Tab-separated table of C-alpha atoms in Angstrom:
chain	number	residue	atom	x	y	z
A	1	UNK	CA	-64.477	-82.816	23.006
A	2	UNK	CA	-63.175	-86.305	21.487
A	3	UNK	CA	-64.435	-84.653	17.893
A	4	UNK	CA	-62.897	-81.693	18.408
A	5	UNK	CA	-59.234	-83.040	18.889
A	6	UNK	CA	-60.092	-85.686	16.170
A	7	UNK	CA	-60.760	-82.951	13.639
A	8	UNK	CA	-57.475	-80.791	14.824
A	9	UNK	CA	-55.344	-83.882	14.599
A	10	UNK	CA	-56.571	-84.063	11.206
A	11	UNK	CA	-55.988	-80.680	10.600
A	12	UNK	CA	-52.721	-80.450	11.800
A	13	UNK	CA	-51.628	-83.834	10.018
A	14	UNK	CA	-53.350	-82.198	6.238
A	15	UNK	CA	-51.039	-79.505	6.788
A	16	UNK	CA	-47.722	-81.261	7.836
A	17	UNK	CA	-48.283	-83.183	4.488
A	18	UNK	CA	-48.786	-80.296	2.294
A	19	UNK	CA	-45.249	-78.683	3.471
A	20	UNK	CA	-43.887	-82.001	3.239
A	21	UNK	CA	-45.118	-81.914	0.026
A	22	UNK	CA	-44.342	-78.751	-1.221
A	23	UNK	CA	-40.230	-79.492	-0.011
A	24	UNK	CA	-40.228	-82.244	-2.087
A	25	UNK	CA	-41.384	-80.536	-5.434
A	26	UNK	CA	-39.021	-77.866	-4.251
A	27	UNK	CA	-35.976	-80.350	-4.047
A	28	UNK	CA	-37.051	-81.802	-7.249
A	29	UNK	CA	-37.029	-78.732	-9.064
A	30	UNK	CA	-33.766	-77.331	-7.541
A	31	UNK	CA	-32.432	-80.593	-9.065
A	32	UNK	CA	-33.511	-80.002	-12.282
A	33	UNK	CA	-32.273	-76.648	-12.385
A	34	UNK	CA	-28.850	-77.769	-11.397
A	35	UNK	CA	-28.788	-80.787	-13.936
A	36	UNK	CA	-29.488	-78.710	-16.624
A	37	UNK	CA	-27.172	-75.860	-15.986
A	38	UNK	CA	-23.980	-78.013	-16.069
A	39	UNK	CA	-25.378	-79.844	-19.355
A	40	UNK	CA	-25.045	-83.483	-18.713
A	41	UNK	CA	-25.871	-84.360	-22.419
A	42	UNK	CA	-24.096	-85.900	-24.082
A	43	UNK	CA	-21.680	-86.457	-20.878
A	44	UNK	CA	-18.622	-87.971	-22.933
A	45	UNK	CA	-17.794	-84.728	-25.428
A	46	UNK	CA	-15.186	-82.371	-24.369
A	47	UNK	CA	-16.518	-78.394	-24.664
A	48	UNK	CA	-17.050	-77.811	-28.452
A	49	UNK	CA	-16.918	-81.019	-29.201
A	50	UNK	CA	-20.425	-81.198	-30.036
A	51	UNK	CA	-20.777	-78.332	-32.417
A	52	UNK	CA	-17.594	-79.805	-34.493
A	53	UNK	CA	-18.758	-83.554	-34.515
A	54	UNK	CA	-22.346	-81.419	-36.207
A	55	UNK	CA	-20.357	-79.984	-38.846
A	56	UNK	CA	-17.326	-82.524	-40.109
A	57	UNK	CA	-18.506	-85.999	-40.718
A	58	UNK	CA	-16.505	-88.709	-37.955
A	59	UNK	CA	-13.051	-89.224	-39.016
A	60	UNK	CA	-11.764	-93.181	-39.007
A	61	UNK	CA	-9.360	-91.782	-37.066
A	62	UNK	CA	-9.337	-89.095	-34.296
A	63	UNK	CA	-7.050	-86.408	-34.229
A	64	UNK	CA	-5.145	-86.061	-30.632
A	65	UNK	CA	-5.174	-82.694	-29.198
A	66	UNK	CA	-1.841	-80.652	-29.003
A	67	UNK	CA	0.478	-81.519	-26.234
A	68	UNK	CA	1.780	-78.264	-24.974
A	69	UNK	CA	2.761	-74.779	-26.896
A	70	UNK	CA	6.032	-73.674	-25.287
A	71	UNK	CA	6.771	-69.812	-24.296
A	72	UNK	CA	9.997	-70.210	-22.833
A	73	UNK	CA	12.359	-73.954	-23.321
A	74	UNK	CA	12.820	-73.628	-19.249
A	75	UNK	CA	9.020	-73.258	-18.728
A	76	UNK	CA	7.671	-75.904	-20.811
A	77	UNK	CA	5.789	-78.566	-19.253
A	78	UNK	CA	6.585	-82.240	-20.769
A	79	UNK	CA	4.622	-84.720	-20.328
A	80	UNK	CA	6.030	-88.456	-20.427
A	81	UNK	CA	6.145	-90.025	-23.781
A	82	UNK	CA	4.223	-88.282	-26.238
A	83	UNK	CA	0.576	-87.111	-25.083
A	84	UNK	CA	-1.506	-88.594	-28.194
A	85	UNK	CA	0.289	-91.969	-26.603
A	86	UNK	CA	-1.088	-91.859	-23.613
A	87	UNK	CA	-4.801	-92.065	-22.753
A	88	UNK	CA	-7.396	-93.720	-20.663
A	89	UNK	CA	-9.698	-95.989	-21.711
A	90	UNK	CA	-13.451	-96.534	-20.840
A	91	UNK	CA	-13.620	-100.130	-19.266
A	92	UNK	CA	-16.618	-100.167	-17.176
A	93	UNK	CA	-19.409	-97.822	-17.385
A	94	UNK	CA	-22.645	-96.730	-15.830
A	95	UNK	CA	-24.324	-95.687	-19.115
A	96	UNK	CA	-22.905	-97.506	-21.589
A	97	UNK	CA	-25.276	-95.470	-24.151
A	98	UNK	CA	-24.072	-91.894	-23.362
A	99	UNK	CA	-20.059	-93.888	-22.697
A	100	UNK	CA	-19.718	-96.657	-24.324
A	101	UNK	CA	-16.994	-99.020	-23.428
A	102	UNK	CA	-13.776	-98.509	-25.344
A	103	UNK	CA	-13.966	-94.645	-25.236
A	104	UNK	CA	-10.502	-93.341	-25.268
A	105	UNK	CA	-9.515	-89.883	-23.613
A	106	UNK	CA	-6.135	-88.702	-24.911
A	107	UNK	CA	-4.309	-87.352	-21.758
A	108	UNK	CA	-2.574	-83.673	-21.707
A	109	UNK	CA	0.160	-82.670	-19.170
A	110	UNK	CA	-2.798	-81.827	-17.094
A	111	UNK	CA	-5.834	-83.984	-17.556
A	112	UNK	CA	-9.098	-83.979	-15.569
A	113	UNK	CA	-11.767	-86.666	-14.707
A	114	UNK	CA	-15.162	-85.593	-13.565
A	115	UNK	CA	-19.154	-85.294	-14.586
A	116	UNK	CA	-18.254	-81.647	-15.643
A	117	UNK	CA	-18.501	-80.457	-19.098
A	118	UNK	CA	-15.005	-78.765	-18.875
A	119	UNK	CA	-12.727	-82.203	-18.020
A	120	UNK	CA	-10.828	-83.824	-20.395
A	121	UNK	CA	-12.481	-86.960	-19.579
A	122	UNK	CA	-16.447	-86.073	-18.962
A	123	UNK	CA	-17.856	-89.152	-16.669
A	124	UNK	CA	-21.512	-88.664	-16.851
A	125	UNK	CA	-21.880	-91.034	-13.822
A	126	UNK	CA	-24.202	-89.524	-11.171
A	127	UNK	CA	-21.336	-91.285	-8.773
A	128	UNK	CA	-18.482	-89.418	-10.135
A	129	UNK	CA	-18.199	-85.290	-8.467
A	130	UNK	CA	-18.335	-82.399	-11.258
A	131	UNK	CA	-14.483	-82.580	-10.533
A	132	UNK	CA	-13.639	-85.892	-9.721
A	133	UNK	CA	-10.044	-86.277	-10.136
A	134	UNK	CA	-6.358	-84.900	-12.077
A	135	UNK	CA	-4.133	-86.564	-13.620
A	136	UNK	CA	-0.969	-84.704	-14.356
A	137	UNK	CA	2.589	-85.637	-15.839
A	138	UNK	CA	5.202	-84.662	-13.643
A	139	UNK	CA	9.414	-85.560	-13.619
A	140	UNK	CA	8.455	-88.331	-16.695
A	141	UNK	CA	5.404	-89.674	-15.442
A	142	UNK	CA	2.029	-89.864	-14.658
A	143	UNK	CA	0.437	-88.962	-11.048
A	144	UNK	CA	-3.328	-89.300	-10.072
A	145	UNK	CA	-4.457	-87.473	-7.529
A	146	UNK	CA	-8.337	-87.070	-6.253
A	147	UNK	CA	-10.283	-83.551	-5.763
A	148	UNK	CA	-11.808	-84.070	-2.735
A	149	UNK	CA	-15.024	-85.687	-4.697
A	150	UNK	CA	-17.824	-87.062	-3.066
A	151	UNK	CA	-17.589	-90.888	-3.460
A	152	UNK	CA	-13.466	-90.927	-3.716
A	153	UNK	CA	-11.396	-92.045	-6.277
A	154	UNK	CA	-10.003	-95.462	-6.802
A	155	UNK	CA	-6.541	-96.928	-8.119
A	156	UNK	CA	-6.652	-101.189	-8.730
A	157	UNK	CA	-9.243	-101.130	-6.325
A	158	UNK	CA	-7.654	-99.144	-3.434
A	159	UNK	CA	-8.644	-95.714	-2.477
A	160	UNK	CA	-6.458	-92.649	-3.462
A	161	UNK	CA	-5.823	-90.864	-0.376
A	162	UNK	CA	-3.047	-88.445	-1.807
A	163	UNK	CA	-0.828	-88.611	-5.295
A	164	UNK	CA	-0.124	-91.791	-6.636
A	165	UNK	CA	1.945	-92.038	-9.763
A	166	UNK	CA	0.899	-94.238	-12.899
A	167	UNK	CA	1.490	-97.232	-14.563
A	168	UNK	CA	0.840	-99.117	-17.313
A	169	UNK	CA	-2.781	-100.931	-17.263
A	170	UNK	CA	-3.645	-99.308	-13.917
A	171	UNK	CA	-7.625	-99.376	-13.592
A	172	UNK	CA	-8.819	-95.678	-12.002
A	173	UNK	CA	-12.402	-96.111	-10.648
A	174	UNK	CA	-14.739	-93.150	-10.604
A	175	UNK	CA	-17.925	-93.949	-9.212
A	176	UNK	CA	-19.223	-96.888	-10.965
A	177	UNK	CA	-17.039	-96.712	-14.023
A	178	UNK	CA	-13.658	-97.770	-14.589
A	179	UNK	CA	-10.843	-96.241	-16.886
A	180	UNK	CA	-7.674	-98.078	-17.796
A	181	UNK	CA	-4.176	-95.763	-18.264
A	182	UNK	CA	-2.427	-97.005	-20.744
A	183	UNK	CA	1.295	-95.307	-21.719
């Protein structure tokens, strides 16, 4: 009798471990799946980015994106000073391979932060959401405002809890890597 409930422990315990098992290569795999459909590499490009920096040689100097096209004079959006002017600027990093320090991200009137290939500023920091964070030029200046990400959004340290507005040399943390805004 003490065999028998030996060798159905043993049975039951073989089994628990092979489903155990089997969730585990399942979670691994989902992960997989998901990392590659949002291509994380490389993290820093904007969308098309990569097939242009293949075909032109790098330029000493980059060429800022267009600020805004205007329809209508009373439904243009203007953003604060001109857009090539302002920018933030890679200070910390997770990966300082795939984002070095010193990477600049023009800003638009509507600029995103997040791990997502279709921000304006792509944080390939497994700490940072897919869409971390906005930051959007409103009345002559800036305003940061978080997306509801994971790990929260940080301004000089301090979490961002609703809109904030801008200034000058503030550092914006998202996850483990820090931008600077500069005007």
């Amino acid at each position: 009798m003490n065999t028998l409930s030996l060798d159905l422990a043993l049975t039951i315990a073989r089994i628990v471990f092979l489903v155990l098992l089997y969730v585990f290569v399942l979670f691994v795999f989902r992960a997989l799946i998901a990392e590659a459909a949002i291509g994380l590499a490389p993290r820093y490009r904007r969308r098309g980015q990569q097939e242009q920096a293949a075909a032109t040689p790098p330029s000493p100097e980059p060429t800022p994106p267009p600020v805004a096209v205007s329809v209508a004079p009373e439904r243009a959006r203007v953003a604060p000073r001109a857009a090539s002017a302002s920018r933030l600027t890679v200070v910390e990093t997770f990966s300082p391979r795939e984002l070095p320090v010193g990477t600049a991200f023009p800003l638009t009137a509507a600029s995103t932060i997040g791990r997502g290939p279709h921000n304006t500023a792509i944080v390939g920091d497994p700490y940072a959401s897919l869409d971390h964070a906005i930051i959007v030029a409103r009345g002559g200046q800036w305003h940061l405002r978080d997306r509801g990400s994971t790990n929260g959004t940080l301004l000089n340290g301090a979490p961002v809890v609703q809109e904030v507005r801008l200034q000058d040399a503030d550092r914006i943390g998202i996850g483990s890597t820090v931008l600077r805004f500069s005007e």
